[in-house]
Amino acid sequence: VGIQWLKLPVWYSAAEPQQGDEIIRFVEMLSASNIDVVGVLERPPAESDIAQRLGRTAGVADVFAFDPTLWMPSLDPVMSRLSMRLRYWQLGADGDTSFAGFVNLPARIQEIRARLFRFGQEVKLGLPCLCDPTIQDAPNATWDFEQLCPDPNLSVAEFEKFVEQPWKHKRMRWVTIEPSVRPDDSQPPTHEELDARADAFVRKIVAAKQYGVEGIFVSNPFNDRNGLMRADGMPAELLMPWRTCAAMLGGAKYLGTVQLPNGSENRNFLRPDGQVVMVVWNDAPTREALYLGKGVRQFDMWGHSKKVPLENKQQTIEVGTLPTFVLGVSEPITRWRMALQFEHEHVESIFGVAHPNAI
């Protein structure tokens, strides 16, 4: 289903070393499938001494606020077996913002990093946060990525405003995008409801890719309400839109937009395989006729595809209110269209005389 990253809680009990064996086998299997794994350190095992001192609502910052002599014994077996296999680590589960406002946070994270990775491993360490300015504005940050967790109930427009904020840091920016929860799950969703939820889900993913978000995650994929995967592991109705986005946009870089004859909204991305994919939609159903490239195919959100034939030196694509993906668009022509403009965009309001201009 196009997964490229997976977060895995790895703080297992030292009394059950077979859990470490299972995690190692799982990580190796994922690596063979080109899936990067992020080791997540959240709550310690229930029987550990450090867990006995914590309340039920304690966050990961509460764990590491204790003296290292309390949490290192429980973590030592984990780190000795996994720190050489995992390059990415996250302190706290997605949504755990307990580090926000932590006194002298950069120095504290550096101390934790030195103790966890004391054998000199080259790792990337990250924190979950909610765009907290005390974290984002840290000029001397000692972590490598931040997991942002916006309100899942944001509209598409609100989410676009969230991700378009300038990211001034060298740290990687990851974002959670949760499918909207069905208001009534006692009845099967109608086609209209399913289309609306899939549209919002896909448009948020496209917006995150447009504004340079490096990682897009669903924190709670296995449940019976958001439509991605069911609690028993079976696929649900929104898995195909996720898979289509992942297959089309995974690893892609944003190029820009072009002016289409009938004004349809579009976003163009350059994929790692060198192909350009255009995501296009309109407020009303229409057709866009222009030359796009050789071997162009159009995909809907559910993965259905069709070849777009070349007729009279141009192709005609059907554009509706739901995003579709046009794969095989010519990169040089796309860049030409984005760059083409008049030398003077404003013309004097004087009639009957020539106004010089150029392309």
Short mmCIF file of C-alpha atoms in Angstrom, two decimals:
data_model
loop_
_atom_site.label_atom_id
_atom_site.label_comp_id
_atom_site.label_asym_id
_atom_site.label_seq_id
_atom_site.Cartn_x
_atom_site.Cartn_y
_atom_site.Cartn_z
CA VAL A 1 0.00 0.00 0.00
CA GLY A 2 2.90 2.35 -0.66
CA ILE A 3 4.21 2.64 2.90
CA GLN A 4 7.74 4.06 3.05
CA TRP A 5 8.00 4.78 6.79
CA LEU A 6 6.76 2.94 9.85
CA LYS A 7 6.94 3.93 13.51
CA LEU A 8 7.43 1.09 15.95
CA PRO A 9 7.32 1.19 19.77
CA VAL A 10 10.50 -0.63 20.79
CA TRP A 11 10.80 -0.29 24.57
CA TYR A 12 10.27 -3.94 25.47
CA SER A 13 10.72 -5.72 28.78
CA ALA A 14 14.16 -7.04 29.63
CA ALA A 15 12.41 -10.05 31.17
CA GLU A 16 11.12 -11.01 27.69
CA PRO A 17 14.17 -10.95 25.35
CA GLN A 18 12.17 -12.80 22.70
CA GLN A 19 10.35 -9.50 22.08
CA GLY A 20 13.66 -8.04 20.99
CA ASP A 21 14.17 -10.96 18.60
CA GLU A 22 10.72 -10.37 17.09
CA ILE A 23 11.39 -6.64 16.66
CA ILE A 24 14.74 -7.33 14.96
CA ARG A 25 13.15 -9.83 12.54
CA PHE A 26 10.36 -7.36 11.81
CA VAL A 27 12.78 -4.48 11.18
CA GLU A 28 14.88 -6.63 8.84
CA MET A 29 11.77 -7.71 6.93
CA LEU A 30 10.68 -4.09 6.52
CA SER A 31 14.16 -3.02 5.46
CA ALA A 32 14.10 -5.68 2.73
CA SER A 33 10.88 -4.01 1.49
CA ASN A 34 12.56 -0.56 1.47
CA ILE A 35 10.54 0.63 4.46
CA ASP A 36 12.40 2.82 6.96
CA VAL A 37 11.59 2.19 10.62
CA VAL A 38 11.47 4.84 13.33
CA GLY A 39 12.04 3.44 16.81
CA VAL A 40 9.65 5.10 19.27
CA LEU A 41 10.51 5.34 22.95
CA GLU A 42 7.33 6.02 24.88
CA ARG A 43 6.18 4.42 28.14
CA PRO A 44 8.58 1.95 29.78
CA PRO A 45 7.45 -1.65 30.43
CA ALA A 46 4.81 -1.84 33.16
CA GLU A 47 6.92 -4.01 35.48
CA SER A 48 10.00 -1.77 35.36
CA ASP A 49 11.01 0.36 38.35
CA ILE A 50 10.62 3.59 36.38
CA ALA A 51 7.07 2.65 35.31
CA GLN A 52 6.07 2.13 38.94
CA ARG A 53 6.94 5.74 39.70
CA LEU A 54 4.91 7.22 36.84
CA GLY A 55 1.24 8.07 36.74
CA ARG A 56 -1.05 6.88 33.98
CA THR A 57 -1.01 10.25 32.25
CA ALA A 58 2.75 10.73 32.36
CA GLY A 59 4.47 11.75 29.13
CA VAL A 60 7.87 10.79 27.84
CA ALA A 61 9.41 13.97 29.27
CA ASP A 62 8.36 12.76 32.74
CA VAL A 63 10.31 9.55 32.13
CA PHE A 64 13.52 11.30 31.15
CA ALA A 65 13.15 13.90 33.90
CA PHE A 66 14.19 11.19 36.36
CA ASP A 67 17.83 10.50 37.09
CA PRO A 68 19.34 8.35 34.31
CA THR A 69 20.14 5.64 36.84
CA LEU A 70 16.39 4.92 36.95
CA TRP A 71 15.62 4.64 33.22
CA MET A 72 18.92 3.45 31.76
CA PRO A 73 18.77 -0.08 33.23
CA SER A 74 15.46 -0.66 31.47
CA LEU A 75 16.62 0.88 28.20
CA ASP A 76 20.10 -0.64 28.01
CA PRO A 77 18.99 -4.00 26.57
CA VAL A 78 16.83 -2.23 23.99
CA MET A 79 19.52 0.18 22.83
CA SER A 80 22.32 -2.40 22.76
CA ARG A 81 20.30 -4.56 20.35
CA LEU A 82 18.50 -1.98 18.22
CA SER A 83 20.55 1.20 18.09
CA MET A 84 22.79 -0.26 15.37
CA ARG A 85 19.80 -1.32 13.27
CA LEU A 86 17.58 1.78 13.45
CA ARG A 87 18.73 5.16 12.14
CA TYR A 88 15.66 7.11 13.25
CA TRP A 89 14.39 7.46 16.81
CA GLN A 90 11.54 9.43 18.31
CA LEU A 91 11.17 10.39 21.96
CA GLY A 92 7.48 9.96 22.73
CA ALA A 93 4.48 8.80 20.73
CA ASP A 94 2.83 11.13 18.22
CA GLY A 95 0.83 13.71 20.14
CA ASP A 96 2.97 13.46 23.27
CA THR A 97 3.98 17.10 23.65
CA SER A 98 5.33 16.79 27.17
CA PHE A 99 8.70 18.23 26.09
CA ALA A 100 7.03 21.54 25.18
CA GLY A 101 8.21 24.27 27.54
CA PHE A 102 10.89 22.00 29.04
CA VAL A 103 13.58 24.09 30.74
CA ASN A 104 16.84 24.22 28.72
CA LEU A 105 15.47 21.67 26.26
CA PRO A 106 18.41 21.55 23.77
CA ALA A 107 20.88 20.68 26.52
CA ARG A 108 18.51 18.10 27.98
CA ILE A 109 17.97 16.38 24.63
CA GLN A 110 21.71 16.38 23.98
CA GLU A 111 22.28 14.65 27.32
CA ILE A 112 19.62 12.03 26.52
CA ARG A 113 21.13 11.50 23.07
CA ALA A 114 24.62 11.00 24.52
CA ARG A 115 23.38 8.37 26.98
CA LEU A 116 21.19 6.48 24.50
CA PHE A 117 23.69 6.43 21.63
CA ARG A 118 26.95 6.35 23.55
CA PHE A 119 28.66 4.09 20.98
CA GLY A 120 28.74 6.87 18.39
CA GLN A 121 25.93 5.64 16.15
CA GLU A 122 24.84 7.98 13.34
CA VAL A 123 21.16 8.43 14.17
CA LYS A 124 18.41 10.98 13.64
CA LEU A 125 16.54 11.90 16.81
CA GLY A 126 13.16 13.62 16.83
CA LEU A 127 10.39 14.96 19.05
CA PRO A 128 6.63 15.19 18.64
CA CYS A 129 5.22 18.69 19.10
CA LEU A 130 2.22 20.88 18.31
CA CYS A 131 4.02 23.79 16.63
CA ASP A 132 4.99 24.97 20.08
CA PRO A 133 7.13 28.09 19.67
CA THR A 134 9.37 27.10 22.57
CA ILE A 135 10.42 24.09 20.52
CA GLN A 136 10.36 25.51 17.00
CA ASP A 137 12.30 28.66 17.85
CA ALA A 138 15.14 26.84 19.58
CA PRO A 139 18.17 28.12 17.60
CA ASN A 140 20.52 25.52 19.06
CA ALA A 141 18.25 22.49 18.77
CA THR A 142 19.94 19.14 19.29
CA TRP A 143 17.26 17.05 17.57
CA ASP A 144 16.89 16.32 13.86
CA PHE A 145 13.16 16.23 13.13
CA GLU A 146 9.87 17.37 14.62
CA GLN A 147 6.60 15.47 14.37
CA LEU A 148 3.78 18.01 14.10
CA CYS A 149 0.32 16.83 15.10
CA PRO A 150 -2.32 19.30 13.86
CA ASP A 151 -5.95 19.02 14.86
CA PRO A 152 -7.42 16.22 12.69
CA ASN A 153 -10.67 18.22 12.42
CA LEU A 154 -9.01 21.06 10.47
CA SER A 155 -10.65 21.81 7.14
CA VAL A 156 -8.54 21.53 3.99
CA ALA A 157 -8.14 25.32 3.88
CA GLU A 158 -7.11 25.44 7.55
CA PHE A 159 -4.64 22.59 7.05
CA GLU A 160 -3.12 24.36 4.04
CA LYS A 161 -2.55 27.46 6.17
CA PHE A 162 -0.93 25.25 8.80
CA VAL A 163 1.61 23.64 6.46
CA GLU A 164 2.31 26.74 4.36
CA GLN A 165 3.88 28.52 7.34
CA PRO A 166 7.55 29.12 6.51
CA TRP A 167 9.78 26.44 8.01
CA LYS A 168 12.98 28.27 8.93
CA HIS A 169 14.84 25.35 10.42
CA LYS A 170 17.15 22.70 9.03
CA ARG A 171 15.27 20.12 11.03
CA MET A 172 12.98 17.79 9.11
CA ARG A 173 9.27 18.46 9.40
CA TRP A 174 6.89 15.53 9.70
CA VAL A 175 3.10 15.86 9.91
CA THR A 176 0.30 13.54 10.98
CA ILE A 177 -2.75 13.48 8.72
CA GLU A 178 -5.61 11.54 10.25
CA PRO A 179 -8.64 10.68 8.11
CA SER A 180 -11.78 12.31 9.45
CA VAL A 181 -13.83 10.15 11.80
CA ARG A 182 -17.25 9.12 10.59
CA PRO A 183 -19.99 10.83 12.62
CA ASP A 184 -22.17 7.71 12.50
CA ASP A 185 -20.50 4.36 12.00
CA SER A 186 -23.63 2.30 12.61
CA GLN A 187 -24.50 2.46 8.90
CA PRO A 188 -22.31 1.98 5.81
CA PRO A 189 -21.09 5.31 4.41
CA THR A 190 -22.95 6.81 1.46
CA HIS A 191 -21.08 7.53 -1.77
CA GLU A 192 -21.34 11.27 -1.09
CA GLU A 193 -19.94 10.93 2.43
CA LEU A 194 -17.12 8.66 1.25
CA ASP A 195 -16.17 11.01 -1.58
CA ALA A 196 -16.13 14.02 0.76
CA ARG A 197 -13.92 12.28 3.32
CA ALA A 198 -11.55 10.90 0.67
CA ASP A 199 -11.36 14.33 -0.99
CA ALA A 200 -10.33 16.04 2.27
CA PHE A 201 -7.82 13.28 3.07
CA VAL A 202 -6.15 13.43 -0.36
CA ARG A 203 -6.14 17.23 -0.55
CA LYS A 204 -4.36 17.44 2.83
CA ILE A 205 -1.71 14.96 1.67
CA VAL A 206 -1.20 16.98 -1.54
CA ALA A 207 -0.91 20.22 0.48
CA ALA A 208 1.70 18.67 2.78
CA LYS A 209 3.74 17.53 -0.23
CA GLN A 210 3.35 20.94 -1.87
CA TYR A 211 4.83 22.77 1.11
CA GLY A 212 7.80 20.47 1.56
CA VAL A 213 6.78 18.24 4.47
CA GLU A 214 9.32 15.40 4.56
CA GLY A 215 7.17 12.79 6.27
CA ILE A 216 3.41 12.15 6.34
CA PHE A 217 2.10 9.74 8.98
CA VAL A 218 -1.20 8.32 10.19
CA SER A 219 -0.75 7.84 13.93
CA ASN A 220 -3.74 5.60 14.57
CA PRO A 221 -4.35 3.53 11.43
CA PHE A 222 -6.05 0.55 13.07
CA ASN A 223 -9.50 1.55 14.29
CA ASP A 224 -13.08 1.14 13.14
CA ARG A 225 -13.94 4.81 12.67
CA ASN A 226 -11.47 6.63 10.44
CA GLY A 227 -11.84 4.32 7.46
CA LEU A 228 -8.17 3.49 6.83
CA MET A 229 -7.75 0.09 8.49
CA ARG A 230 -10.12 -1.71 10.80
CA ALA A 231 -9.17 -2.73 14.32
CA ASP A 232 -8.90 -6.38 13.19
CA GLY A 233 -6.35 -5.43 10.51
CA MET A 234 -8.68 -5.57 7.52
CA PRO A 235 -8.57 -2.74 4.95
CA ALA A 236 -11.29 -0.10 5.10
CA GLU A 237 -12.77 2.33 2.59
CA LEU A 238 -10.02 5.01 2.67
CA LEU A 239 -7.06 2.68 2.24
CA MET A 240 -7.14 2.96 -1.56
CA PRO A 241 -6.95 6.81 -1.59
CA TRP A 242 -4.00 6.53 0.80
CA ARG A 243 -2.35 3.93 -1.44
CA THR A 244 -2.93 6.04 -4.57
CA CYS A 245 -1.35 9.10 -2.95
CA ALA A 246 1.58 7.07 -1.64
CA ALA A 247 2.18 5.43 -5.02
CA MET A 248 1.91 8.70 -6.94
CA LEU A 249 3.62 11.15 -4.56
CA GLY A 250 6.02 9.08 -2.46
CA GLY A 251 9.42 10.79 -2.61
CA ALA A 252 8.15 13.39 -5.10
CA LYS A 253 9.24 17.05 -5.09
CA TYR A 254 6.87 19.90 -5.79
CA LEU A 255 7.39 21.73 -9.08
CA GLY A 256 4.53 24.25 -9.17
CA THR A 257 1.25 24.95 -10.96
CA VAL A 258 0.43 25.69 -14.59
CA GLN A 259 -2.40 27.67 -16.14
CA LEU A 260 -4.90 25.24 -17.67
CA PRO A 261 -7.34 26.35 -20.40
CA ASN A 262 -10.42 26.05 -18.18
CA GLY A 263 -8.73 27.19 -14.97
CA SER A 264 -8.60 23.88 -13.09
CA GLU A 265 -6.55 23.81 -9.90
CA ASN A 266 -3.42 21.72 -10.27
CA ARG A 267 -0.20 20.79 -8.47
CA ASN A 268 2.75 19.24 -10.31
CA PHE A 269 5.31 16.96 -8.68
CA LEU A 270 8.53 15.40 -9.94
CA ARG A 271 8.80 11.77 -8.86
CA PRO A 272 12.05 9.91 -8.10
CA ASP A 273 11.61 7.90 -11.33
CA GLY A 274 11.77 11.13 -13.36
CA GLN A 275 8.07 11.24 -14.22
CA VAL A 276 5.89 14.25 -13.47
CA VAL A 277 2.46 13.72 -11.94
CA MET A 278 -0.18 16.44 -12.00
CA VAL A 279 -2.90 16.45 -9.34
CA VAL A 280 -5.89 18.30 -10.76
CA TRP A 281 -9.43 19.22 -9.69
CA ASN A 282 -12.07 21.89 -10.35
CA ASP A 283 -15.08 23.39 -8.60
CA ALA A 284 -17.26 22.12 -11.46
CA PRO A 285 -16.75 19.21 -13.88
CA THR A 286 -14.89 20.27 -17.01
CA ARG A 287 -12.40 19.12 -19.64
CA GLU A 288 -8.87 20.37 -20.10
CA ALA A 289 -7.38 19.99 -23.59
CA LEU A 290 -3.65 20.57 -24.09
CA TYR A 291 -0.46 18.65 -24.85
CA LEU A 292 0.81 16.92 -21.70
CA GLY A 293 3.43 14.40 -22.84
CA LYS A 294 3.89 10.89 -24.14
CA GLY A 295 2.23 7.88 -22.56
CA VAL A 296 -0.05 9.85 -20.23
CA ARG A 297 -2.41 7.97 -17.89
CA GLN A 298 -5.06 9.35 -15.55
CA PHE A 299 -5.83 7.79 -12.14
CA ASP A 300 -8.72 8.51 -9.80
CA MET A 301 -8.37 8.37 -6.00
CA TRP A 302 -9.48 4.73 -5.94
CA GLY A 303 -6.68 3.59 -8.26
CA HIS A 304 -8.72 3.17 -11.46
CA SER A 305 -6.67 4.27 -14.47
CA LYS A 306 -7.12 4.98 -18.15
CA LYS A 307 -4.83 5.97 -20.99
CA VAL A 308 -5.21 9.54 -22.23
CA PRO A 309 -5.00 9.35 -26.05
CA LEU A 310 -3.20 11.96 -28.15
CA GLU A 311 -5.54 13.54 -30.71
CA ASN A 312 -4.67 16.55 -32.88
CA LYS A 313 -1.44 17.03 -30.94
CA GLN A 314 -3.19 17.36 -27.56
CA GLN A 315 -4.84 15.28 -24.85
CA THR A 316 -8.17 15.85 -23.17
CA ILE A 317 -8.50 15.00 -19.49
CA GLU A 318 -11.76 14.82 -17.56
CA VAL A 319 -11.58 17.00 -14.44
CA GLY A 320 -14.11 16.82 -11.64
CA THR A 321 -14.50 18.11 -8.11
CA LEU A 322 -12.43 15.22 -6.72
CA PRO A 323 -8.64 15.18 -7.24
CA THR A 324 -7.29 12.97 -10.00
CA PHE A 325 -3.69 12.12 -10.87
CA VAL A 326 -2.26 12.55 -14.37
CA LEU A 327 0.97 10.57 -14.68
CA GLY A 328 3.54 10.91 -17.46
CA VAL A 329 3.36 14.69 -17.87
CA SER A 330 6.40 16.14 -19.64
CA GLU A 331 8.81 17.81 -17.20
CA PRO A 332 10.38 20.24 -19.74
CA ILE A 333 6.98 21.37 -21.01
CA THR A 334 5.68 21.75 -17.45
CA ARG A 335 8.66 23.90 -16.50
CA TRP A 336 8.24 25.92 -19.73
CA ARG A 337 4.59 26.60 -18.93
CA MET A 338 5.41 27.66 -15.38
CA ALA A 339 8.19 30.01 -16.54
CA LEU A 340 6.41 31.59 -19.51
CA GLN A 341 5.14 35.12 -18.82
CA PHE A 342 4.88 38.61 -20.30
CA GLU A 343 7.73 40.98 -19.63
CA HIS A 344 5.22 43.64 -18.53
CA GLU A 345 2.16 42.35 -16.70
CA HIS A 346 0.46 45.78 -16.55
CA VAL A 347 -0.53 47.80 -19.60
CA GLU A 348 -1.41 51.50 -19.55
CA SER A 349 -5.09 52.37 -20.02
CA ILE A 350 -4.47 54.37 -23.19
CA PHE A 351 -6.41 53.27 -26.24
CA GLY A 352 -5.43 53.62 -29.88
CA VAL A 353 -1.66 53.36 -29.39
CA ALA A 354 0.72 50.43 -29.37
CA HIS A 355 2.13 49.26 -26.06
CA PRO A 356 5.42 47.37 -26.42
CA ASN A 357 5.69 44.05 -24.63
CA ALA A 358 7.56 40.77 -24.90
CA ILE A 359 7.37 37.13 -23.83
#
